[in-house]
Tab-separated table of N, CA and C in Angstrom:
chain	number	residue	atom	x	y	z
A	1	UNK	N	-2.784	15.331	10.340
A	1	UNK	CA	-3.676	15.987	9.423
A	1	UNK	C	-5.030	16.160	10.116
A	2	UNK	N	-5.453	17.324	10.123
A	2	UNK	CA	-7.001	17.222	10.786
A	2	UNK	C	-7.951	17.756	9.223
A	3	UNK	N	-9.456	17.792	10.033
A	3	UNK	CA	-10.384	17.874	9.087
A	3	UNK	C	-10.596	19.373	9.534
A	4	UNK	N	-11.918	19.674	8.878
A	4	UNK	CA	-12.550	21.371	9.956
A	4	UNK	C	-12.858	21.646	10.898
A	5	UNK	N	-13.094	20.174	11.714
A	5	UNK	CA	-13.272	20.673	13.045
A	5	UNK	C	-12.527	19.914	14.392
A	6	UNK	N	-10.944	20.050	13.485
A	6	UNK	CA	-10.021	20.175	14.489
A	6	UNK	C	-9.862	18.796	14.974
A	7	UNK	N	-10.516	17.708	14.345
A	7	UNK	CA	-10.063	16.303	14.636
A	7	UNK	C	-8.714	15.588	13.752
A	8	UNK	N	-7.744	15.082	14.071
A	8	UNK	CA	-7.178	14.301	13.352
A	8	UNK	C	-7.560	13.094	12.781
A	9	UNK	N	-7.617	12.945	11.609
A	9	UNK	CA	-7.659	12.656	10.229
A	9	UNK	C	-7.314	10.513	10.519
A	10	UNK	N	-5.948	11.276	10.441
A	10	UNK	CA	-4.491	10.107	10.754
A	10	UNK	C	-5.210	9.150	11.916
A	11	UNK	N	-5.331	9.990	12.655
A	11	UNK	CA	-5.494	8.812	14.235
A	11	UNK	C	-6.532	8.142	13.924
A	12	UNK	N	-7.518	8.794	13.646
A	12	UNK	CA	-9.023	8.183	13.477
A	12	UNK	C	-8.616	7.313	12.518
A	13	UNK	N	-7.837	6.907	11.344
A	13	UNK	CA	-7.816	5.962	10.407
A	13	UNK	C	-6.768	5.222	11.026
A	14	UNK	N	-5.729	5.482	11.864
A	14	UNK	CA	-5.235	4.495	12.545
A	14	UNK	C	-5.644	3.708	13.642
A	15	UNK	N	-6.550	4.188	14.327
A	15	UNK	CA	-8.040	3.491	15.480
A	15	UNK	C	-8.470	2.566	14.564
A	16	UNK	N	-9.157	2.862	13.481
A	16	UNK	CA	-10.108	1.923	12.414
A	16	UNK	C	-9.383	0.743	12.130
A	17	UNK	N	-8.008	0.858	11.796
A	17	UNK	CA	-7.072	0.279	11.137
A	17	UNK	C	-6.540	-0.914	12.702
A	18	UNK	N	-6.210	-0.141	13.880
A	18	UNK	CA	-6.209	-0.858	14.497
A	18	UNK	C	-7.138	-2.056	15.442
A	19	UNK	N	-8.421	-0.859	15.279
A	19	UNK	CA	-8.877	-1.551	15.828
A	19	UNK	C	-9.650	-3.187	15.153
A	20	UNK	N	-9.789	-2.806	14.030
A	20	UNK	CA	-9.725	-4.528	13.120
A	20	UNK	C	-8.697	-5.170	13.269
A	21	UNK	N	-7.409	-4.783	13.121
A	21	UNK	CA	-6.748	-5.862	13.214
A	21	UNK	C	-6.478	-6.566	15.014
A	22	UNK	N	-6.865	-5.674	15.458
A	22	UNK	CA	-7.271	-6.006	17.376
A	22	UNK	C	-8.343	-6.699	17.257
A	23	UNK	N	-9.870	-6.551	16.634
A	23	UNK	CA	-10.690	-7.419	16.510
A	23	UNK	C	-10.623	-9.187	16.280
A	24	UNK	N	-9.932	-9.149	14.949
A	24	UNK	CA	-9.420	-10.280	14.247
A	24	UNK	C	-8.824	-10.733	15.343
A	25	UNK	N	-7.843	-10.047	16.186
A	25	UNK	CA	-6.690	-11.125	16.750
A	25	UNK	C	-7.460	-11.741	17.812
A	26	UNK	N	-8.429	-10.755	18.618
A	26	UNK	CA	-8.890	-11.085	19.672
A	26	UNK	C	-9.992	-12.349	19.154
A	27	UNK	N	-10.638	-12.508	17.969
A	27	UNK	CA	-11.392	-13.358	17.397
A	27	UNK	C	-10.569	-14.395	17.538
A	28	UNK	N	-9.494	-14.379	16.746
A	28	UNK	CA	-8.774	-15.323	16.499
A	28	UNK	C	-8.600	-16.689	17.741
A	29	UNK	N	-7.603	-15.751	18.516
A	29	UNK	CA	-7.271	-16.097	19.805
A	29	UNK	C	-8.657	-16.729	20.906
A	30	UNK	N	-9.620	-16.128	20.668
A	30	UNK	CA	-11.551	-16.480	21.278
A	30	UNK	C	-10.934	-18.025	20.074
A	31	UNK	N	-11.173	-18.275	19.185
A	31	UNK	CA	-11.527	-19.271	18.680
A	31	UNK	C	-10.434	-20.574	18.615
A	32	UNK	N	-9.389	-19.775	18.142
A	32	UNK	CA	-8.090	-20.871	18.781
A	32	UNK	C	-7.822	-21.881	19.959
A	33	UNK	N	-8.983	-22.290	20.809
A	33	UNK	CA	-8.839	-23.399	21.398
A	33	UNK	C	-8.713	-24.570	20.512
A	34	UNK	N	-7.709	-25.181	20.583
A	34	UNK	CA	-7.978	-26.290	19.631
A	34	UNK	C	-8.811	-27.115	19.561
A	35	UNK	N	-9.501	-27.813	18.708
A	35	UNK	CA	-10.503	-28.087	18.130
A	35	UNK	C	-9.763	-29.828	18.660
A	36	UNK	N	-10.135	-30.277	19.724
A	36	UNK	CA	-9.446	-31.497	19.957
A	36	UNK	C	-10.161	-32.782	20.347
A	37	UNK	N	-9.839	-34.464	20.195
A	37	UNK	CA	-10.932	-34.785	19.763
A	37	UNK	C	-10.041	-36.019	18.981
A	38	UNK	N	-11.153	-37.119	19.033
A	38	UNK	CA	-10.774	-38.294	17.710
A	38	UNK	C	-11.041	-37.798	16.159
A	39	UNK	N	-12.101	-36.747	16.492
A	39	UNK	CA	-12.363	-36.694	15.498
A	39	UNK	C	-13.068	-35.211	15.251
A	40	UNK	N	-12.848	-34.763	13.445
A	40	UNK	CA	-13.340	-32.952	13.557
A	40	UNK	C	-14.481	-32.902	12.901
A	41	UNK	N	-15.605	-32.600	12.809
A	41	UNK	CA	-16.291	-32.406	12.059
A	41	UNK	C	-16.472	-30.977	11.848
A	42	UNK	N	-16.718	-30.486	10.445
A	42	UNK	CA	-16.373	-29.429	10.033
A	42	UNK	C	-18.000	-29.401	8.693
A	43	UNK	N	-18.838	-28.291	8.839
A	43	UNK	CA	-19.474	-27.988	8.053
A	43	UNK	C	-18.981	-26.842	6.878
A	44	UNK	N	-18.807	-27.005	5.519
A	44	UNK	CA	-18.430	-26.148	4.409
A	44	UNK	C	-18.563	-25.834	3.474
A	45	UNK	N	-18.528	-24.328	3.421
A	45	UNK	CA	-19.689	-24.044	2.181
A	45	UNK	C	-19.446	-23.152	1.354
A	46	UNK	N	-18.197	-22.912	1.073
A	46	UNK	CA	-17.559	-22.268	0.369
A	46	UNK	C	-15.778	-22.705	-0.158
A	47	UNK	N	-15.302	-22.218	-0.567
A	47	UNK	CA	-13.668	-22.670	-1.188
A	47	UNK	C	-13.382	-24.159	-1.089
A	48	UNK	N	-13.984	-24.774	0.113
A	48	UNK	CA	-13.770	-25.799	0.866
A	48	UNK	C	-14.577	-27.035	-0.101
A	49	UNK	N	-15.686	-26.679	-0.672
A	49	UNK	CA	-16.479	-27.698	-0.971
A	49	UNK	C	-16.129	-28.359	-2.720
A	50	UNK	N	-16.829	-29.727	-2.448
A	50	UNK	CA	-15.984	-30.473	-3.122
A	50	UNK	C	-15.815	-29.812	-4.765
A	51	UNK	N	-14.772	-29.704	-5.911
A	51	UNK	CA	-14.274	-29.665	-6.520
A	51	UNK	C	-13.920	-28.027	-7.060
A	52	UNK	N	-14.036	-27.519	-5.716
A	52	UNK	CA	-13.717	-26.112	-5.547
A	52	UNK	C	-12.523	-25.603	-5.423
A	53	UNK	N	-11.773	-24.731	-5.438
A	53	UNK	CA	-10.269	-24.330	-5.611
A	53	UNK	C	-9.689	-25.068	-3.741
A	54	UNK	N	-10.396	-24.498	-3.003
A	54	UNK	CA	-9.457	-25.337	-1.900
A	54	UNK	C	-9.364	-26.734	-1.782
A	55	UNK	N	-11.153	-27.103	-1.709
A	55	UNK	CA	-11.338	-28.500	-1.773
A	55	UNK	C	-9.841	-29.522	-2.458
A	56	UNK	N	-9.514	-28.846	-3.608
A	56	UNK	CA	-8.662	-29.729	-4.920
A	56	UNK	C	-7.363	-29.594	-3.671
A	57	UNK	N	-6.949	-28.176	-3.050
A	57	UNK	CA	-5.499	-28.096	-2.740
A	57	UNK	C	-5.159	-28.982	-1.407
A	58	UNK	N	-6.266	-29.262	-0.438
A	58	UNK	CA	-6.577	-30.144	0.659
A	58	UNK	C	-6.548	-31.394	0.265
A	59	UNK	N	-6.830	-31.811	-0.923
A	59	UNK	CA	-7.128	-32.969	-1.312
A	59	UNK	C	-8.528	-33.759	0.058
A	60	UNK	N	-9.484	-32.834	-0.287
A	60	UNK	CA	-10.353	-33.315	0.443
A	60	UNK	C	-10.862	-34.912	0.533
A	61	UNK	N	-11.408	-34.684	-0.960
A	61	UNK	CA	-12.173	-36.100	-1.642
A	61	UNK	C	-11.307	-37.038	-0.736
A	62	UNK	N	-9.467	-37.031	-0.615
A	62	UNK	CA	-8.961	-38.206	-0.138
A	62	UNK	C	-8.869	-38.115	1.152
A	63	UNK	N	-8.686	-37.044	1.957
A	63	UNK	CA	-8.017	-36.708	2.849
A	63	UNK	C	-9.083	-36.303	4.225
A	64	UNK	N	-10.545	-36.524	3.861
A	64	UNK	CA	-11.888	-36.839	4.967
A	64	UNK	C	-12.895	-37.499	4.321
A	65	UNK	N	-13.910	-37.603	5.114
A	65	UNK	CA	-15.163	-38.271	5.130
A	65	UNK	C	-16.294	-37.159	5.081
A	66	UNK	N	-16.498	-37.617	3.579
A	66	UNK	CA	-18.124	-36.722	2.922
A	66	UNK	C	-19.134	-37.408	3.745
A	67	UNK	N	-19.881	-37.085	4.685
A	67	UNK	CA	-20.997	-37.345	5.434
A	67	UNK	C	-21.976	-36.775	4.544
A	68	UNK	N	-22.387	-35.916	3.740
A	68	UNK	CA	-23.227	-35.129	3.177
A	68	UNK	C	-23.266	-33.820	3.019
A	69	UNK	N	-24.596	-32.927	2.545
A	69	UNK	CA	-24.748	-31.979	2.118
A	69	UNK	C	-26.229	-31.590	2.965
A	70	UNK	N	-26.128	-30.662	3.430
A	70	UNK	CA	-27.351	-30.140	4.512
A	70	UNK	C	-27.242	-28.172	4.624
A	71	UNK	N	-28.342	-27.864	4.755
A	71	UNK	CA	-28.990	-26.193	5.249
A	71	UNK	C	-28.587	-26.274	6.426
A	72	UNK	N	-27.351	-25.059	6.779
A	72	UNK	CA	-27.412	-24.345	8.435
A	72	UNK	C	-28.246	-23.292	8.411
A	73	UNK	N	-29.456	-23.480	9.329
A	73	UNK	CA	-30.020	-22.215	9.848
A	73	UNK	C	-29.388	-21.153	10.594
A	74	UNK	N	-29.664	-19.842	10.189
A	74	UNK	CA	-29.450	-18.939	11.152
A	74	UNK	C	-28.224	-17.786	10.804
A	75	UNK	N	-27.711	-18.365	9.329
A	75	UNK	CA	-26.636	-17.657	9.001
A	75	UNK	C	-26.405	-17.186	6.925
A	76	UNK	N	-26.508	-16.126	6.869
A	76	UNK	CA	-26.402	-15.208	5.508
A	76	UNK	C	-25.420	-15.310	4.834
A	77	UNK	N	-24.954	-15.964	3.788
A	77	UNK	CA	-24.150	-15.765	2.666
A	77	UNK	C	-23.715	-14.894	1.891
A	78	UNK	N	-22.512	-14.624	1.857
A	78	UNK	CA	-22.005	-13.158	1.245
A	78	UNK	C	-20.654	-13.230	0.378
A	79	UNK	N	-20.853	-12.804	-0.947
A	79	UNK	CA	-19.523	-12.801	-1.902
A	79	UNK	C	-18.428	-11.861	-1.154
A	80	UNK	N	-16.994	-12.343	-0.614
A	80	UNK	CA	-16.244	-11.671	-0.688
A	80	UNK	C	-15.161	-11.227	-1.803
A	81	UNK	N	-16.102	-11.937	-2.891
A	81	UNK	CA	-15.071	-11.759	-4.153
A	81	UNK	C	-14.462	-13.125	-4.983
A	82	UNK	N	-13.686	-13.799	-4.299
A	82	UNK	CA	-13.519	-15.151	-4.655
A	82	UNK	C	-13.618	-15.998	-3.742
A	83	UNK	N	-13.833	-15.808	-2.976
A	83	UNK	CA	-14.317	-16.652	-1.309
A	83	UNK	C	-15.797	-15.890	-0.746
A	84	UNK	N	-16.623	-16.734	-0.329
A	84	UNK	CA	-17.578	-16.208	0.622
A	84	UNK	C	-17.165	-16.797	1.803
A	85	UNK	N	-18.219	-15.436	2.751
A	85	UNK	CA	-18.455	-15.568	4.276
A	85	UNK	C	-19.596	-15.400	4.615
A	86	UNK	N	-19.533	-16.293	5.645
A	86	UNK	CA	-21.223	-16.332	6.189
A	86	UNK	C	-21.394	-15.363	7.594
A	87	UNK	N	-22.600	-14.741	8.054
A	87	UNK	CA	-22.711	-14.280	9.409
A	87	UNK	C	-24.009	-14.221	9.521
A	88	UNK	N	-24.120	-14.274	11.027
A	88	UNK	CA	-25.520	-14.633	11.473
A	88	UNK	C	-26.597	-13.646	11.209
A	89	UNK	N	-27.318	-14.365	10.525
A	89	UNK	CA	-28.829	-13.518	9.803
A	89	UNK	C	-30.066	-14.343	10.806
A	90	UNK	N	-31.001	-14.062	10.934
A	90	UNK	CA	-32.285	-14.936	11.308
A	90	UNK	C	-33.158	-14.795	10.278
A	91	UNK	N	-33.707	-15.973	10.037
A	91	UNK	CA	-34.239	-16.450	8.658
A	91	UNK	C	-33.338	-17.025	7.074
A	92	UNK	N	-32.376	-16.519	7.419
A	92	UNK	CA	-31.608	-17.356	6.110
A	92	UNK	C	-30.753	-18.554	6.575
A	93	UNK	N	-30.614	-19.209	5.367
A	93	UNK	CA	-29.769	-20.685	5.406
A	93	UNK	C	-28.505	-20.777	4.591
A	94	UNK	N	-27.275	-21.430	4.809
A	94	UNK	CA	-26.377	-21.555	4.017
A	94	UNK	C	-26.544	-22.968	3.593
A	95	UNK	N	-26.033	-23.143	2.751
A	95	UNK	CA	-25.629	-24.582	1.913
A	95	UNK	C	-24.064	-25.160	2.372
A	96	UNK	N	-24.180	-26.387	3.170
A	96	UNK	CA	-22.670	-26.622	3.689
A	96	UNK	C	-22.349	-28.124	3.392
A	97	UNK	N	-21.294	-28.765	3.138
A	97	UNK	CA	-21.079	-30.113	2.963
A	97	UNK	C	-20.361	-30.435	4.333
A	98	UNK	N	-20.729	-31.330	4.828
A	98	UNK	CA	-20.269	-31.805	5.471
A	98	UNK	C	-19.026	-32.860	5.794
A	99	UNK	N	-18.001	-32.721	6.557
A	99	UNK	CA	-16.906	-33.720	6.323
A	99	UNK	C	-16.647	-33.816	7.640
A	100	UNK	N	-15.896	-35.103	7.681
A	100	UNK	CA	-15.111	-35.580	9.171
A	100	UNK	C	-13.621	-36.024	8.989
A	101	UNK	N	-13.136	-35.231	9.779
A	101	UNK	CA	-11.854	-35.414	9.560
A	101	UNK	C	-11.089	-36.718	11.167
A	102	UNK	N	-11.015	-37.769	11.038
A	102	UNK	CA	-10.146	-38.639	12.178
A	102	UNK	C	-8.537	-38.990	11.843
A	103	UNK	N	-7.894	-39.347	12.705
A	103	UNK	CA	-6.692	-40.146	12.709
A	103	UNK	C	-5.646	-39.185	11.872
A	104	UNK	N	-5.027	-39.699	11.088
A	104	UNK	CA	-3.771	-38.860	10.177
A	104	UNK	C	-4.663	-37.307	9.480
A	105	UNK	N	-6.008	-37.750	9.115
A	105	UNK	CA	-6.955	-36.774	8.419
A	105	UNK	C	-6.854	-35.427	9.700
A	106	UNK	N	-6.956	-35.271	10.414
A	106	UNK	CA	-6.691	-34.728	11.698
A	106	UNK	C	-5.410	-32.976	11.091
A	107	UNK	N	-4.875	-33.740	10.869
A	107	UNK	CA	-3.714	-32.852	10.488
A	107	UNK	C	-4.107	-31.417	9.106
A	108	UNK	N	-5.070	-32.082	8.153
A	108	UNK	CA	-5.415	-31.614	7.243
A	108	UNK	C	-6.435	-30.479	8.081
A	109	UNK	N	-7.342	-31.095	8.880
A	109	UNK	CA	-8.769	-30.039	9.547
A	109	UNK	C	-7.495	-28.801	10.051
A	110	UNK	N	-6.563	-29.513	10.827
A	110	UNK	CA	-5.803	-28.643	11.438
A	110	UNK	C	-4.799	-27.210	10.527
A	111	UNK	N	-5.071	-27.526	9.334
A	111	UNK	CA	-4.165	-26.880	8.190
A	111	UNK	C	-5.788	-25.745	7.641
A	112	UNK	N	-6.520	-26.825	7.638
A	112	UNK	CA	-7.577	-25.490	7.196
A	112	UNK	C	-8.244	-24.736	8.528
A	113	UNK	N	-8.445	-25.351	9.615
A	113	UNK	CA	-8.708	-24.464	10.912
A	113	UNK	C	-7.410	-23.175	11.195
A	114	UNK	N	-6.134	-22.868	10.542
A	114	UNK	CA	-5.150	-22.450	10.700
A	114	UNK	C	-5.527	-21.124	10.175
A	115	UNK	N	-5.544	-22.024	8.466
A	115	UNK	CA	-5.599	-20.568	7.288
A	115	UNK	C	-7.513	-19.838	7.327
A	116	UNK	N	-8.459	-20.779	7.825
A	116	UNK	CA	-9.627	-19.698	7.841
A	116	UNK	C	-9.884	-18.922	9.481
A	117	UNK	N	-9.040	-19.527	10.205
A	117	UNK	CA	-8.659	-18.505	11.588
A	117	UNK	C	-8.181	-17.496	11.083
A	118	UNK	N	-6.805	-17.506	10.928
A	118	UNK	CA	-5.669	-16.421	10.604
A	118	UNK	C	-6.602	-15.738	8.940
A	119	UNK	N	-7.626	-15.858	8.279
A	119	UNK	CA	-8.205	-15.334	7.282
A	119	UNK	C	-9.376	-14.393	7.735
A	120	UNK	N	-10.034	-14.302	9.015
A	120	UNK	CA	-10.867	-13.131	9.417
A	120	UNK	C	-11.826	-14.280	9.732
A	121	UNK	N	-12.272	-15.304	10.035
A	121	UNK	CA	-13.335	-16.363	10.565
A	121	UNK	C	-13.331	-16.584	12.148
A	122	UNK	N	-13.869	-16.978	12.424
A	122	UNK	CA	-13.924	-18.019	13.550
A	122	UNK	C	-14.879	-18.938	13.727
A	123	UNK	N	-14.559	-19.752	14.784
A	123	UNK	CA	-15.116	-21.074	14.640
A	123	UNK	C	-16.639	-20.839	15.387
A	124	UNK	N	-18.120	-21.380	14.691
A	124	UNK	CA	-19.181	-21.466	15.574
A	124	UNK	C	-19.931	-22.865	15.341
A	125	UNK	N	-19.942	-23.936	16.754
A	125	UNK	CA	-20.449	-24.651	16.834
A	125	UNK	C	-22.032	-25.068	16.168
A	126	UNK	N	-22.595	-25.741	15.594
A	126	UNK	CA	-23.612	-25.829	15.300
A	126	UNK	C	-23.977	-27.234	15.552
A	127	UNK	N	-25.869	-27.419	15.259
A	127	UNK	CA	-26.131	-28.415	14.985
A	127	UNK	C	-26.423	-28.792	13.391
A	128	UNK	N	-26.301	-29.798	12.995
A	128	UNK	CA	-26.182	-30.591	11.813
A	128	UNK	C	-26.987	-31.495	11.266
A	129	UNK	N	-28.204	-31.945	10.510
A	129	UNK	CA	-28.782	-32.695	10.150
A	129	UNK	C	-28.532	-33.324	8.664
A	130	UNK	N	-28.229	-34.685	8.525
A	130	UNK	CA	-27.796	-34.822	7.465
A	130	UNK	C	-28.444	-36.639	7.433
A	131	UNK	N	-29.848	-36.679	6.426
A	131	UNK	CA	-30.475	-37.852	6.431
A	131	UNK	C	-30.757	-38.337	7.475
A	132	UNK	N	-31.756	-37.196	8.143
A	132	UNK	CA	-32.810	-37.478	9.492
A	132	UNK	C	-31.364	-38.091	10.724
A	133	UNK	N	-30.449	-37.450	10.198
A	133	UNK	CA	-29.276	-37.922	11.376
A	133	UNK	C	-28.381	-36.208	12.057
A	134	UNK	N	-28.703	-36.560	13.591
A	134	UNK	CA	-27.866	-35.425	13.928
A	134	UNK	C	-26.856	-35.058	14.235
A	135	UNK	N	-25.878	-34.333	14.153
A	135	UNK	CA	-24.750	-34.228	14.418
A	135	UNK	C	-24.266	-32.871	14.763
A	136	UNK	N	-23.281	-33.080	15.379
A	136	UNK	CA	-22.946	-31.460	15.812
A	136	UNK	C	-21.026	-31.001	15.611
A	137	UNK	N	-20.896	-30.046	14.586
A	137	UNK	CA	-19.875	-29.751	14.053
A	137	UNK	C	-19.659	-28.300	14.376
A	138	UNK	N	-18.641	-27.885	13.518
A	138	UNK	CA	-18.406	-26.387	13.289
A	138	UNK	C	-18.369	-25.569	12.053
A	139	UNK	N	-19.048	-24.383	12.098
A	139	UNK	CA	-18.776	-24.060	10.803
A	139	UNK	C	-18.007	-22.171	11.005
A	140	UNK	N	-17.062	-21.792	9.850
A	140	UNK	CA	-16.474	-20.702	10.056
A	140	UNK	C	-17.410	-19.186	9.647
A	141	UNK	N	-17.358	-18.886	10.461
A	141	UNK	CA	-18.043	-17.669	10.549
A	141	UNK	C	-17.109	-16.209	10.360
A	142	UNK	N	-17.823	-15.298	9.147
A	142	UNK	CA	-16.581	-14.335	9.173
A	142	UNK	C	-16.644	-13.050	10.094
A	143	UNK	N	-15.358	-12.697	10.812
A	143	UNK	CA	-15.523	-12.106	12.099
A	143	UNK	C	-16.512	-10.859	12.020
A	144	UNK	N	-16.715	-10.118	10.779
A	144	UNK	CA	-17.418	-8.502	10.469
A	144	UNK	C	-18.830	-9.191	9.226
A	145	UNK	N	-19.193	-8.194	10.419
A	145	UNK	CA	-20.342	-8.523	8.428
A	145	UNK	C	-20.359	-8.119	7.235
A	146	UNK	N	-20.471	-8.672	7.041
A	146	UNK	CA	-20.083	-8.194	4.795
A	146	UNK	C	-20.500	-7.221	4.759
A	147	UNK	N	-19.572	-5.820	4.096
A	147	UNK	CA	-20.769	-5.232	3.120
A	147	UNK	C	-21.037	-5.052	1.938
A	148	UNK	N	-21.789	-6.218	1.246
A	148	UNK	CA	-22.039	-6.982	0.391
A	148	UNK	C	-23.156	-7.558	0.178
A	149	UNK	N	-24.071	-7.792	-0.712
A	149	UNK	CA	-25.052	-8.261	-0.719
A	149	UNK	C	-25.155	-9.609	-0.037
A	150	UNK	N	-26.523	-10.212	0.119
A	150	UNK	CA	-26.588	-10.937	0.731
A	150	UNK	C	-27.337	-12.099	-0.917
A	151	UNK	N	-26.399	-12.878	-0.815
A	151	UNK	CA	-26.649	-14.279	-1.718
A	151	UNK	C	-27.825	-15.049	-1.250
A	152	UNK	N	-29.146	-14.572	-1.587
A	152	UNK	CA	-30.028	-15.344	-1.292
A	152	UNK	C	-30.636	-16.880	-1.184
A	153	UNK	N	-30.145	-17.411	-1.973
A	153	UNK	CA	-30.114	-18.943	-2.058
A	153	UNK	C	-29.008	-19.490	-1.152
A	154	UNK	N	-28.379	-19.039	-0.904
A	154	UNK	CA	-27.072	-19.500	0.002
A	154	UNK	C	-26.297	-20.463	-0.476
A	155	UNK	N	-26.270	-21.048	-1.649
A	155	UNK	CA	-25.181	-21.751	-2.265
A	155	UNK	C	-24.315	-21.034	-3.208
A	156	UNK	N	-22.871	-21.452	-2.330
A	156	UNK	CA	-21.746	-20.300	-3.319
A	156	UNK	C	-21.666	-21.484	-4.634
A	157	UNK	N	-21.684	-22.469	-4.810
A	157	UNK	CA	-21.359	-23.437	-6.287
A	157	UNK	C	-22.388	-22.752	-7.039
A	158	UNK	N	-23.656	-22.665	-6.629
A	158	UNK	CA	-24.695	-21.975	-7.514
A	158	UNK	C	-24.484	-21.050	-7.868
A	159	UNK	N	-24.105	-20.290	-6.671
A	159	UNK	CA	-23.702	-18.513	-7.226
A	159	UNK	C	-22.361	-18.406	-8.324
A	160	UNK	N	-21.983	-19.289	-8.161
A	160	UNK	CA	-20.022	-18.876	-9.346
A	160	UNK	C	-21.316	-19.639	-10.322
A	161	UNK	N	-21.967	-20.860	-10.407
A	161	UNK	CA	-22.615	-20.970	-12.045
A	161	UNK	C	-23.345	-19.853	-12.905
A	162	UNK	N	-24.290	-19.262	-11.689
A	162	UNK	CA	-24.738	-18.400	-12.123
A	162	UNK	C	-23.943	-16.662	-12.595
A	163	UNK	N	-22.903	-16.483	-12.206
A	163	UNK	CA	-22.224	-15.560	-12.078
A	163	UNK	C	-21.260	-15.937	-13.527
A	164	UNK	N	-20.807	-16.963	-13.396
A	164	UNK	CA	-20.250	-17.523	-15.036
A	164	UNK	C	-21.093	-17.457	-16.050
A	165	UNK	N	-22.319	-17.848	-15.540
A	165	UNK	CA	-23.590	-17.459	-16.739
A	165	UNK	C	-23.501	-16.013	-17.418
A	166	UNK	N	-23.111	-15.170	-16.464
A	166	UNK	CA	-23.354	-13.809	-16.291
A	166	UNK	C	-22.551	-13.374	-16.858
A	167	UNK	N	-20.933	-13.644	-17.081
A	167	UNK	CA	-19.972	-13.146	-17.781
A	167	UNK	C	-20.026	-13.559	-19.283
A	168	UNK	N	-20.756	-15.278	-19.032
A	168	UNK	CA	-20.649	-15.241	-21.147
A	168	UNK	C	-21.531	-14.775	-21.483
A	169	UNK	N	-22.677	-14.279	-21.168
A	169	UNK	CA	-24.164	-13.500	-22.174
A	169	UNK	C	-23.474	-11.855	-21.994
């Protein structure tokens, strides 16, 4: 199918089409070194956090170590609908909980490093402050940037309260 000036239509939406899902893989595959180690630390700030739809299916609460709740600099919050993704902004902060996953717990980081790889993320190292203590983890970054507003406060728990607010008035 072409347009008026003799370009095809088809190809150009099959380039687009391919070339994301070539993006993703090549993301993927960039980030798929395994994450290896006594131990994972993982910053999270969305689905993941505690009594949130993944949090419950991970059985987080049992299954790692809540270190805390701390601001990553350097990265923008964005509704993808029922999950957010974050990508690098300068000047904004996300809201992330922090967890450590060791020993049998290991297996679980490895089940959610799987499904937010293979979900359009990848992994970006950060640093971590949590009660004047530093630490250095990872947090998932989504491979494209939203186009979507940008959640200014950067907490997705805040944003679904406020957004529930929004549906009963």
């Amino acid at each position: 199918m072409e347009n008026g000036s003799g370009e095809n239509i088809t190809s150009r939406k099959d380039n687009t089409l391919y070339g994301n899902t070539f993006h993703r893989n090549i993301c993927w595959q960039r980030s798929y070194e395994r994450a290896e180690g006594e131990e994972i630390i993982m910053a999270l700030y969305g689905s993941l956090r505690n009594g949130l739809y993944n949090s419950r299916r991970f059985d987080l609460q049992k299954k790692s170590e809540f270190l805390g709740t701390t601001k990553v600099d350097g990265y923008a919050l964005y509704s993808l609908g029922p999950y957010p993704g974050i990508y690098p902004i300068e000047g904004c902060s996300v809201v992330a909980e922090v967890r450590r996953f060791s020993g049998k717990q290991l297996e679980i980081a490895k089940s959610i490093d799987y499904m937010e790889l293979f979900g359009g993320y990848h992994r970006e190292y950060v640093d971590l402050e949590i009660e004047k203590q530093k630490i250095r983890g990872f947090i998932y970054v989504y491979d494209e940037k939203p186009e979507t507003e940008i959640i200014e406060h950067g907490d997705w728990i805040h944003y679904l309260k406020e957004k529930e607010l929004k549906e009963k008035n």
